[in-house]
Short mmCIF file of C-alpha atoms in Angstrom, two decimals:
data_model
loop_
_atom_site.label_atom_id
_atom_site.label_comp_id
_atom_site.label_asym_id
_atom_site.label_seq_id
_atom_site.Cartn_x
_atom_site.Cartn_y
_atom_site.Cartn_z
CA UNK A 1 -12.26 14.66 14.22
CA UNK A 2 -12.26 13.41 10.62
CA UNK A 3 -15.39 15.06 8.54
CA UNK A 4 -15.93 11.30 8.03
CA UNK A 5 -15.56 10.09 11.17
CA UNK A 6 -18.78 8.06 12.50
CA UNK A 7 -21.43 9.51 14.92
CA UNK A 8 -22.53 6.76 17.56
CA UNK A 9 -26.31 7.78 15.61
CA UNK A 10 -24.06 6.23 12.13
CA UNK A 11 -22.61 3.41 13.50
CA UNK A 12 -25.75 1.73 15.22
CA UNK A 13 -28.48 3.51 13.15
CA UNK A 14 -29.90 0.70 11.09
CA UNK A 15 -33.75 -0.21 10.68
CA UNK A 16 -35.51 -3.67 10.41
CA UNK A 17 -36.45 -3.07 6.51
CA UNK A 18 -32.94 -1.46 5.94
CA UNK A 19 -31.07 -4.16 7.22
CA UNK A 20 -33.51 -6.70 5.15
CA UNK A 21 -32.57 -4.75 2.39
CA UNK A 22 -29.14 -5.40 2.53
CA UNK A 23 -28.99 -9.21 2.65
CA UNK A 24 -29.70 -9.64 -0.92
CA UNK A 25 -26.08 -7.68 -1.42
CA UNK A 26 -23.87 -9.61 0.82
CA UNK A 27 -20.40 -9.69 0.18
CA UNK A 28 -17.77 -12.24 0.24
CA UNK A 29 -16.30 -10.38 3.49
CA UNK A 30 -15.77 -7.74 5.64
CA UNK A 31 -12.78 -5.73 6.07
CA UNK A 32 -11.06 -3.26 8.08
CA UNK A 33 -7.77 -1.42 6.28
CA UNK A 34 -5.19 -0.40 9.03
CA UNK A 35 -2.79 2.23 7.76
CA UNK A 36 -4.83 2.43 4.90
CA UNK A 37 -2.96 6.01 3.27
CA UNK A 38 -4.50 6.34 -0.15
CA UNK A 39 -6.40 3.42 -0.10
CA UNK A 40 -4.69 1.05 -2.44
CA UNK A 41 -5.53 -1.99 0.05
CA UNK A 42 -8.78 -1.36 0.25
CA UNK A 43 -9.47 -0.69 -3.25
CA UNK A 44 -7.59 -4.39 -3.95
CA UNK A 45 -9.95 -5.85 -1.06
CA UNK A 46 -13.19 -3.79 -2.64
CA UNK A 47 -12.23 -5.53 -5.86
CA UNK A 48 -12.02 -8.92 -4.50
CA UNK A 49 -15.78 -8.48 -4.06
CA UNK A 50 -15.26 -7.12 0.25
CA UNK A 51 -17.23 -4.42 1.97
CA UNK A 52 -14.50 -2.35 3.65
CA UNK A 53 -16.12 -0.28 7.07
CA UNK A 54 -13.25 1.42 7.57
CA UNK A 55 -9.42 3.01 7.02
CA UNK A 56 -7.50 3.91 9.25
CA UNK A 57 -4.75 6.33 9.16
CA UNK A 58 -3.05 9.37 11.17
CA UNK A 59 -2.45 10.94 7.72
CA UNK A 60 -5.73 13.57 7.24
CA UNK A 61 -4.12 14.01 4.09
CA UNK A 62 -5.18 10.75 2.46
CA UNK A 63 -8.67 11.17 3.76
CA UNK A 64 -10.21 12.51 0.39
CA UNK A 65 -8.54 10.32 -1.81
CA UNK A 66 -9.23 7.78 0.18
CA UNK A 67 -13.13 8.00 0.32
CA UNK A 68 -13.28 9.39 -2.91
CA UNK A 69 -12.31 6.70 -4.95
CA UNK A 70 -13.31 3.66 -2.53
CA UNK A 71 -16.96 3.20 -2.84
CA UNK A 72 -18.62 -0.01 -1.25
CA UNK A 73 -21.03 -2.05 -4.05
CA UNK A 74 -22.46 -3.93 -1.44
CA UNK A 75 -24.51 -3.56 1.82
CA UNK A 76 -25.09 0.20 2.32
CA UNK A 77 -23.03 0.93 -0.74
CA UNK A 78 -21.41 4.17 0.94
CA UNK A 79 -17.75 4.37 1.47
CA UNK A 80 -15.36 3.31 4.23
CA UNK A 81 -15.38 5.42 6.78
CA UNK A 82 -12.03 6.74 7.34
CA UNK A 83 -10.45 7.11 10.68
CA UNK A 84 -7.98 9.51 11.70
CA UNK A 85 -7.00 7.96 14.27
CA UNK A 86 -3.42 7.77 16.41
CA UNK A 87 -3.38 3.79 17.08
CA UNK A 88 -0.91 3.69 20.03
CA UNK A 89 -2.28 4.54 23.33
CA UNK A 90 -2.32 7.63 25.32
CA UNK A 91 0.65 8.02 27.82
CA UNK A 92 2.46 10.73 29.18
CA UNK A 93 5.03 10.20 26.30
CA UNK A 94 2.40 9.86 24.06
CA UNK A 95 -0.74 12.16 24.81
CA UNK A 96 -2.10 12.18 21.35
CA UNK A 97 -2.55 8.33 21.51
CA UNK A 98 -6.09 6.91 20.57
CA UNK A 99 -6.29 4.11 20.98
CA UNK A 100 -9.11 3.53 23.10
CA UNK A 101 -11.04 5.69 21.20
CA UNK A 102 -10.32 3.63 17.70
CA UNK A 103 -11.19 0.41 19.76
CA UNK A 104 -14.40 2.17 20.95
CA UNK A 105 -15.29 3.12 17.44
CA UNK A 106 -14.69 -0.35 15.83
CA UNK A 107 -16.64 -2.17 18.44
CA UNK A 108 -19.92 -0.37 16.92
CA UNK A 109 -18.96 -0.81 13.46
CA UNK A 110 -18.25 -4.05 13.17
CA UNK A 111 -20.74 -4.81 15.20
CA UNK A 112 -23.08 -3.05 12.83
CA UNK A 113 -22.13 -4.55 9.90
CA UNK A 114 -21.85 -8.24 11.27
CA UNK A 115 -25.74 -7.66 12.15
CA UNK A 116 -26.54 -6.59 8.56
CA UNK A 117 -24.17 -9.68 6.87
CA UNK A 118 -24.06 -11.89 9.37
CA UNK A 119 -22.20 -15.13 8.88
CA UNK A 120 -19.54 -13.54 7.04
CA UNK A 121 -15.83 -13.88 7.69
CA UNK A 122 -14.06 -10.43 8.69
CA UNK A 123 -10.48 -9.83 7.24
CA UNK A 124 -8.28 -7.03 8.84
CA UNK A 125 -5.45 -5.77 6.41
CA UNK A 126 -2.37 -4.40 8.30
CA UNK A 127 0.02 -3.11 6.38
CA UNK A 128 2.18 -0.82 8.46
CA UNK A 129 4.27 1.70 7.10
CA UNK A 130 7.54 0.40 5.79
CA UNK A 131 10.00 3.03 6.61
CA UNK A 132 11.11 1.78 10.43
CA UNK A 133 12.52 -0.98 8.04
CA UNK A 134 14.59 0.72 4.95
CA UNK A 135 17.61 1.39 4.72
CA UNK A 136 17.80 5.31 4.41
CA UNK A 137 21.34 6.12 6.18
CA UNK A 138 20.88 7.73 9.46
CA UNK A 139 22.77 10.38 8.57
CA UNK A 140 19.96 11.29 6.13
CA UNK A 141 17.36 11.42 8.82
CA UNK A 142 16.86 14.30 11.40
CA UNK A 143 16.34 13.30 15.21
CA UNK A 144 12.59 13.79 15.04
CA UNK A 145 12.71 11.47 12.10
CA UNK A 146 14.89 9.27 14.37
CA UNK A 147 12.38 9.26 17.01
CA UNK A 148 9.62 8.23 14.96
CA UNK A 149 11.16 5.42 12.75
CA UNK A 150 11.69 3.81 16.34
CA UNK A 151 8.17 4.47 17.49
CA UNK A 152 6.77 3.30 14.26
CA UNK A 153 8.11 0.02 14.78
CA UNK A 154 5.97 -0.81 17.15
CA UNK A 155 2.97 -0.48 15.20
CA UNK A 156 2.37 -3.85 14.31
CA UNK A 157 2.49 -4.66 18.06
CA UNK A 158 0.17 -2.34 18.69
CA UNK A 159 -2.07 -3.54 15.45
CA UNK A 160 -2.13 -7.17 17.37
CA UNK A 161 -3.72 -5.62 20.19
CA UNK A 162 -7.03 -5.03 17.84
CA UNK A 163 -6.48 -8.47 16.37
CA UNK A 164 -6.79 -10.07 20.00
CA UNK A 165 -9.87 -7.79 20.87
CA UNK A 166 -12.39 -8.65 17.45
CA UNK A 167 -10.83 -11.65 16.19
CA UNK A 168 -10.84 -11.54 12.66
CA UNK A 169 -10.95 -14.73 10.91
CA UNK A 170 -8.39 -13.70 7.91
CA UNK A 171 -5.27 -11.40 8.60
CA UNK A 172 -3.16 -9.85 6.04
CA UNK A 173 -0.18 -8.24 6.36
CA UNK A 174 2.65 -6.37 3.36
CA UNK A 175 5.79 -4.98 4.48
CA UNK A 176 9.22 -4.15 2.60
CA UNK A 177 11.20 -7.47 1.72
CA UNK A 178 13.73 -7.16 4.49
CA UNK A 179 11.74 -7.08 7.31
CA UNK A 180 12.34 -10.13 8.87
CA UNK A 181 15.70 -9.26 8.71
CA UNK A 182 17.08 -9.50 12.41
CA UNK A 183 18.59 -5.83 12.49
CA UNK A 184 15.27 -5.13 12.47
CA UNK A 185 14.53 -6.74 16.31
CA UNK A 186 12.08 -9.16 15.38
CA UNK A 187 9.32 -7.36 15.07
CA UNK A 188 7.87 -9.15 12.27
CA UNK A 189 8.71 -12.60 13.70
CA UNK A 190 7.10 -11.06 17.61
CA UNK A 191 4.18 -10.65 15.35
CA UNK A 192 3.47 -14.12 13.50
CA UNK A 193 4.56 -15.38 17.14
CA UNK A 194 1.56 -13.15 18.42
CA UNK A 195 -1.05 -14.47 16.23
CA UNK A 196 -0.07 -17.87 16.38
CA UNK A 197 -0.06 -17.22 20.29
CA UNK A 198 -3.81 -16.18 19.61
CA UNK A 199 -4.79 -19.52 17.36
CA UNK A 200 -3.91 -18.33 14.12
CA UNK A 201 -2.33 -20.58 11.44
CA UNK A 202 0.59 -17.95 10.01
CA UNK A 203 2.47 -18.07 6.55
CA UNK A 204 5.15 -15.78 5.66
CA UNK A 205 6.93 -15.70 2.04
CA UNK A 206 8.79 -13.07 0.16
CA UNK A 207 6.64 -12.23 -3.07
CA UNK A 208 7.50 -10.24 -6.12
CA UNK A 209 4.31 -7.65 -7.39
CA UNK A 210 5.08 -8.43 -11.14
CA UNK A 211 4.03 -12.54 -10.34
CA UNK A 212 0.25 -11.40 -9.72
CA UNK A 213 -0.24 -8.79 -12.71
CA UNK A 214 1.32 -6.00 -11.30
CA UNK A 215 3.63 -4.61 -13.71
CA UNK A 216 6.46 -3.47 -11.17
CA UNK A 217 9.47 -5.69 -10.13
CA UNK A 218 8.21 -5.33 -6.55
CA UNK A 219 9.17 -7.50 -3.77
CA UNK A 220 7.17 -7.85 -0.35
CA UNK A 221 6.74 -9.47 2.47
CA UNK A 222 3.61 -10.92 3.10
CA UNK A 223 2.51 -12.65 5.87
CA UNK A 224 -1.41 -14.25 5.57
CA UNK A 225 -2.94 -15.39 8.75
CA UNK A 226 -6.66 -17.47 9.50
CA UNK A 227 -7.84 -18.45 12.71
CA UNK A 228 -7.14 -22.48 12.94
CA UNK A 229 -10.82 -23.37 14.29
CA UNK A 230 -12.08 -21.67 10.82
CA UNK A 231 -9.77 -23.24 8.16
CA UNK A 232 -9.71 -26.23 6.30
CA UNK A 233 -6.87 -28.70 5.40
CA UNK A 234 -3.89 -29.47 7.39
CA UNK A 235 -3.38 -25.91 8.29
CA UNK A 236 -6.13 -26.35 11.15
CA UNK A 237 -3.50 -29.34 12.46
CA UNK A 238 -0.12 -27.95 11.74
CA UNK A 239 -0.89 -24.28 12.04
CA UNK A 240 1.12 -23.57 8.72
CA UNK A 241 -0.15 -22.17 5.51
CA UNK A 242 1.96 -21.98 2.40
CA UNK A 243 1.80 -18.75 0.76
CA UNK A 244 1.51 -18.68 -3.50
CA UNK A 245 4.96 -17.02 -4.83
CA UNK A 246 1.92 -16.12 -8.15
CA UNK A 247 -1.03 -16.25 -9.72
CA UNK A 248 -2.07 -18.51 -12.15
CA UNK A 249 -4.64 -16.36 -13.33
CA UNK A 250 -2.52 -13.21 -13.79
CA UNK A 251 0.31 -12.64 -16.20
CA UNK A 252 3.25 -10.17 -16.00
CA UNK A 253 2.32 -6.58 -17.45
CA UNK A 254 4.82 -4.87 -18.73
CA UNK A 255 5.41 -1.03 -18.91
CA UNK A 256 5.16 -0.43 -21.95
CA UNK A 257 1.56 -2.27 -21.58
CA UNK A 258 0.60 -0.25 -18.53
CA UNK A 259 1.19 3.21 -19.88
CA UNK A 260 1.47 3.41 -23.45
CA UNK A 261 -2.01 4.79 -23.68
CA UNK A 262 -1.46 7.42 -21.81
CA UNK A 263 -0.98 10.87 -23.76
CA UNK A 264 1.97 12.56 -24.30
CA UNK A 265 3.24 15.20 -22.37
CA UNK A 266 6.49 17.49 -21.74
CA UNK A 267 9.10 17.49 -18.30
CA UNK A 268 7.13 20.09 -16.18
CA UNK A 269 3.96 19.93 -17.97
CA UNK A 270 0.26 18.27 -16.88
CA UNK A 271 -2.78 16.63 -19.16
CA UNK A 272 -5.85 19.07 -18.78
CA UNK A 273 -8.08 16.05 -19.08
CA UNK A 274 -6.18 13.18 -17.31
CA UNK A 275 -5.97 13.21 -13.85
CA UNK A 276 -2.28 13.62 -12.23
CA UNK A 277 -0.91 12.76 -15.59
CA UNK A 278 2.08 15.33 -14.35
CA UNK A 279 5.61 15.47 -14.97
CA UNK A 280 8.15 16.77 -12.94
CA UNK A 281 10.09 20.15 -14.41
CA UNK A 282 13.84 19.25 -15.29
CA UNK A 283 16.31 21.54 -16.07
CA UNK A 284 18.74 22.39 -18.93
CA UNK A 285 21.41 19.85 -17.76
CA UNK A 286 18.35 16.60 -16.86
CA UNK A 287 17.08 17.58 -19.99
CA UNK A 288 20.56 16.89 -21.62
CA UNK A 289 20.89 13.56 -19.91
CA UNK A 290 17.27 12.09 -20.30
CA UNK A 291 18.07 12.94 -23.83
CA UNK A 292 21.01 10.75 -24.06
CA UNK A 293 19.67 7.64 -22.41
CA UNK A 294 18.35 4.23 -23.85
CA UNK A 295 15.95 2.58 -22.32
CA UNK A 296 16.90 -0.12 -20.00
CA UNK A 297 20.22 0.89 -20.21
CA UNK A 298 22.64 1.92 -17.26
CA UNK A 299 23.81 5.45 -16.71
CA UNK A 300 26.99 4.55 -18.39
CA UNK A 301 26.67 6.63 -21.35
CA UNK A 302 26.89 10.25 -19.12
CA UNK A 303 29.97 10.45 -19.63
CA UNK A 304 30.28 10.74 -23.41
CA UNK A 305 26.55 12.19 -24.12
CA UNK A 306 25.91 14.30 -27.21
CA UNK A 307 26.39 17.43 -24.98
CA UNK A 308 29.63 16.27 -23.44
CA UNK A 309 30.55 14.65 -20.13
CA UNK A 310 27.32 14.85 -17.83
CA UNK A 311 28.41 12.67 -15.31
CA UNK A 312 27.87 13.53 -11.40
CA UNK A 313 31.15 14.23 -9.68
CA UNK A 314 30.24 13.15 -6.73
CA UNK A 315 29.50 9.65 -8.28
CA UNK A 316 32.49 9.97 -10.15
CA UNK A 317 34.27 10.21 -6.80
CA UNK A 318 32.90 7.54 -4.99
CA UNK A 319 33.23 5.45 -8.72
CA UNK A 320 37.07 6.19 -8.08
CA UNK A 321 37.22 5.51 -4.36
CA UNK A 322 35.29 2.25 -4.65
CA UNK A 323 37.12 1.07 -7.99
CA UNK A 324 33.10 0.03 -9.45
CA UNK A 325 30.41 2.15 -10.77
CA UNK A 326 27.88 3.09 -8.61
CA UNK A 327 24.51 4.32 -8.08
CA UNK A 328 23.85 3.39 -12.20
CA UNK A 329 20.45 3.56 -12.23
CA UNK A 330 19.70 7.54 -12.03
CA UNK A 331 19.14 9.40 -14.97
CA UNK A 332 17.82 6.32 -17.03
CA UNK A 333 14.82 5.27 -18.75
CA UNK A 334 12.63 2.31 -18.09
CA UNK A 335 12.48 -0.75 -19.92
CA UNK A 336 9.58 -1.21 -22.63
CA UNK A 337 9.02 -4.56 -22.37
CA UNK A 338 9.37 -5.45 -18.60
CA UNK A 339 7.73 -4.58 -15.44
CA UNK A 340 9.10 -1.75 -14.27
CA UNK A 341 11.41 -0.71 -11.37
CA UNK A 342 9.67 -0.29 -7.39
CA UNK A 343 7.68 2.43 -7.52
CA UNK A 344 9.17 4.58 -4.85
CA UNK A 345 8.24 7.84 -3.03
CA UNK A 346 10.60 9.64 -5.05
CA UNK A 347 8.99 7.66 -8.55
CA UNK A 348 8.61 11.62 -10.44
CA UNK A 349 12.52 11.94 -9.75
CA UNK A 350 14.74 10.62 -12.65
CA UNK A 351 17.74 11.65 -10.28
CA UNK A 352 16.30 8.53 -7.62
CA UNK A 353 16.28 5.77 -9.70
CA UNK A 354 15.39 4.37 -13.51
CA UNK A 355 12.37 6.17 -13.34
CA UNK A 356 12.60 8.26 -16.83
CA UNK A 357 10.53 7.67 -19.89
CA UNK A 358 10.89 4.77 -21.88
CA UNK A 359 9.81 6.72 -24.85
CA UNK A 360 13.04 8.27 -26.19
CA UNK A 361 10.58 10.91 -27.77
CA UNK A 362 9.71 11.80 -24.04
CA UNK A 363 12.30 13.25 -22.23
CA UNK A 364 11.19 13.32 -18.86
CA UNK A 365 10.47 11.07 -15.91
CA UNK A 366 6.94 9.22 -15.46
CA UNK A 367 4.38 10.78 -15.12
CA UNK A 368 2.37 10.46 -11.59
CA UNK A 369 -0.59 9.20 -13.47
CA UNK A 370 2.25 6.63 -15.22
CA UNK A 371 3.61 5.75 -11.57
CA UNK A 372 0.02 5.15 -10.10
CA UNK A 373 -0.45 2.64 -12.87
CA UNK A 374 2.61 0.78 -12.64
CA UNK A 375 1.32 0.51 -9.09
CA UNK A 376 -2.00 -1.13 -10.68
CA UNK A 377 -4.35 1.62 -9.78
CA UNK A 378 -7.01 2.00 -12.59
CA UNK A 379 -6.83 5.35 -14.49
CA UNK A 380 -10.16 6.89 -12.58
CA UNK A 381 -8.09 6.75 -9.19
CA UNK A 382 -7.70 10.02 -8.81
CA UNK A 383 -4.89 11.03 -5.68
CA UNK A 384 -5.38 15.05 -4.42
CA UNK A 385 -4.34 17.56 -4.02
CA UNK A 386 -3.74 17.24 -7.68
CA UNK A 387 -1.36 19.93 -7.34
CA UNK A 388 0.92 18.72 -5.15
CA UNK A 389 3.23 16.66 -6.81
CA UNK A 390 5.63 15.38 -3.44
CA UNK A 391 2.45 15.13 -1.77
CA UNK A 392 0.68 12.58 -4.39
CA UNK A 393 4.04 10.61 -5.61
CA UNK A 394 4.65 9.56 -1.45
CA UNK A 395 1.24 8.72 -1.73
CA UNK A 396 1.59 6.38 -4.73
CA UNK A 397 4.83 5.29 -3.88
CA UNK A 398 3.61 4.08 -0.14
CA UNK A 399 0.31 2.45 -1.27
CA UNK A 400 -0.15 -1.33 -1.61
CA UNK A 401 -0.76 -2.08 -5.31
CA UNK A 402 -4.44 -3.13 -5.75
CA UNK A 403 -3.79 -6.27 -7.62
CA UNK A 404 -1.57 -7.54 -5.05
CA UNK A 405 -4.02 -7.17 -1.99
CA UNK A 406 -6.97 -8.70 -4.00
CA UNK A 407 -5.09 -11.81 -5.01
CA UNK A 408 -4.05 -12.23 -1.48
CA UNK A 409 -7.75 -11.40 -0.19
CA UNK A 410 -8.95 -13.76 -2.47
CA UNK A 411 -6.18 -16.24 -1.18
CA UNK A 412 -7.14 -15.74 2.36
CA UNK A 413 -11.03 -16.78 1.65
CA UNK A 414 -9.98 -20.10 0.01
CA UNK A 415 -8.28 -21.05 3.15
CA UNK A 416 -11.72 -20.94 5.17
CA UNK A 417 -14.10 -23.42 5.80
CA UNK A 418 -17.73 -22.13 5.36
CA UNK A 419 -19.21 -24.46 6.74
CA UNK A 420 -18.02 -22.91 10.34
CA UNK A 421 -20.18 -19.64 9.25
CA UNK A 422 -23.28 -21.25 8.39
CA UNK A 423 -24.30 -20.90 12.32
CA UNK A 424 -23.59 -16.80 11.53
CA UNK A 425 -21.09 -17.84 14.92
CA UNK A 426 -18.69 -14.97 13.76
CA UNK A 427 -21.54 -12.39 13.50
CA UNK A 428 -21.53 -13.00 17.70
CA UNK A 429 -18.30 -12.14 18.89
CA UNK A 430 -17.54 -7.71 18.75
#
């Protein structure tokens, strides 16, 4: 069991004066963060004024940087709890399912916390990991690998199963852009069926990050979802909800804006006083190329660098056998003065994408403190082990950027009518 993992004693254990206490810090909602990894839903949902109970995530790896940086302002002001917790069931293919467990767990919670702010609406974020749905080649992946990426794809099936059991009045959901995409099997059509099924009114858009202050050129699916009998408008009629393609209240960061402040550092070097402000090592011949490159410029230029002709031949073969260039965004620097690329789980690699410097006094790739911001995670958001620099960058790269998941949190509340909690109704059903 998680160290943080609730005791029956922590989930039910609150007095008369405590919980008297608390209703003079209510907060706009409660939340519970499915797949949460390093927390950068919940942090988005903290920020657009939530109490989070929980995360909840197979990975024991994100578990301190979860809690550490995720504290609750409201109610009890302690953190999330964070569950490591299998969500599928257990099964003879599947012993280390835990389902019933997780559902065991969440009944006292949110039970708990709808008796100490009761009345107000609960939001479950469930964002499932987004690799069942890229488009790695197969060939890349081993059979394990294989297996999983087809298991995985069930999880939002088996997320709907929670959905149907505590009936949250707001459901968000973020997934990769293509994931609609019918090679895919329906699974994210099965599951706006499934909560319309279960008397939700469902909207579904493709969004890009950079339209609601994050500065990445990031696009996502998002799918928003409020229980008809608790929304206002049409919505309770048609069952339809329109979902904003921006903000109005947040304009387009660019890198250059996200990062400049940051202090300088070397390829293979860290910042003693800035956490994972870390660069990836690169040798002789990276170092050659990084050197040659303009920002926001295509890798064009390896082949006459300075140092000679640095091109890859393997791209130059598959240049040749194609008749196009290909693959033109490695080794190359990000523009200054637009969001940047998607920050992937490779983002410390200047060999995976335009992910170097745009300082052409730098020559290296960003930094993970650099990548974490173009993400929209503040500068205090510290990801551990600090020393594991694969470890923290899948971690970054995975996460939901904070700004996103608070504009769409705050979205979801202005689809409710409050007047349906004024009777504290939804404090009665866990």
């Amino acid at each position: 069991m998680s160290k943080a993992a609730p005791s029956a004693r922590d989930l039910m254990g609150v007095s008369v004066v405590q919980a008297a206490t608390y209703q003079a810090r209510i907060p706009a909602f409660l939340a519970v963060d499915f797949f949460s990894g390093a927390g950068g839903t919940t942090r988005g949902l903290l920020d657009a004024g939530g109490y989070v109970i929980a995360g909840i995530d197979k990975d024991v790896g994100c578990e301190r940087t979860f809690v550490d940086n995720n504290n609750n302002t409201t109610l009890d002001r302690r953190p999330p709890y964070f569950l490591c917790r299998d969500i599928f069931p257990a099964s003879n293919t599947h012993p280390e399912g835990q389902q019933e467990k997780l559902e065991k767990e969440l009944h006292l919670l949110i039970a708990k916390y709808r008796s100490l702010a009761p009345g107000v609406p609960i939001l479950f974020a469930i964002c499932a990991p987004c690799q069942p749905f890229t488009t790695l080649a197969r060939k890349d992946l081993s059979e394990k690998r294989i297996e999983r990426r087809q298991k995985d794809k069930n999880l939002l099936s088996e997320a709907l199963k929670f959905v149907q059991r505590f009936e949250p009045d707001i459901v968000l959901s973020e997934n990769v852009a293509g994931i609609s995409d019918p090679k895919f099997g329906g699974i994210w059509t099965a599951f706006c069926e499934g909560l319309r099924e279960n008397g939700y009114a469902v909207g579904t858009d493709v969004v890009c990050a950079s339209n609601f202050g994050v500065p990445q050129y990031r696009k996502r699916s998002i799918l928003v979802a409020a229980k008809r009998s608790k929304v206002k408008g049409d919505a309770a009629r048609t069952g339809e909800l329109a979902i904003p393609l921006s903000s109005t209240s947040s304009l387009s960061t660019s890198v250059r804006q996200a990062i400049s402040h940051l202090p300088r550092i070397e390829a293979g070097e860290f910042h003693p006083n800035v956490p994972n402000h870390r660069a990836r090592s690169l040798s002789d011949t990276n170092l050659k190329r990084i050197a040659s490159a303009r920002p926001g410029e295509s890798n064009n230029y390896l082949s006459s660098t300075p140092y000679g002709d640095l091109s890859l031949p393997c791209h130059r073969r598959v240049n040749k056998k194609l008749k196009t260039a290909c693959f033109t965004d490695v080794y190359t620097r990000m523009s200054a003065d637009r969001p940047s690329p998607t920050i992937t789980t490779k983002c410390h690699s200047i060999s995976n994408g335009r992910f170097g410097h745009y300082d052409t006094t730098q020559n290296r790739g960003i930094s993970l403190r650099e990548a974490a911001a173009l993400q929209s995670f503040r500068d205090d958001y510290i990801f551990y082990p600090e020393d594991r620099v694969c470890t923290v960058a899948r971690m970054i790269g995975n996460a939901v950027p904070p700004l996103l998941s608070k504009s769409f949190a705050e979205f979801g509340l202005t689809l409710l009518d409050r007047r349906s909690f004024r009777s504290g109704r939804s404090a009665d059903r866990a």
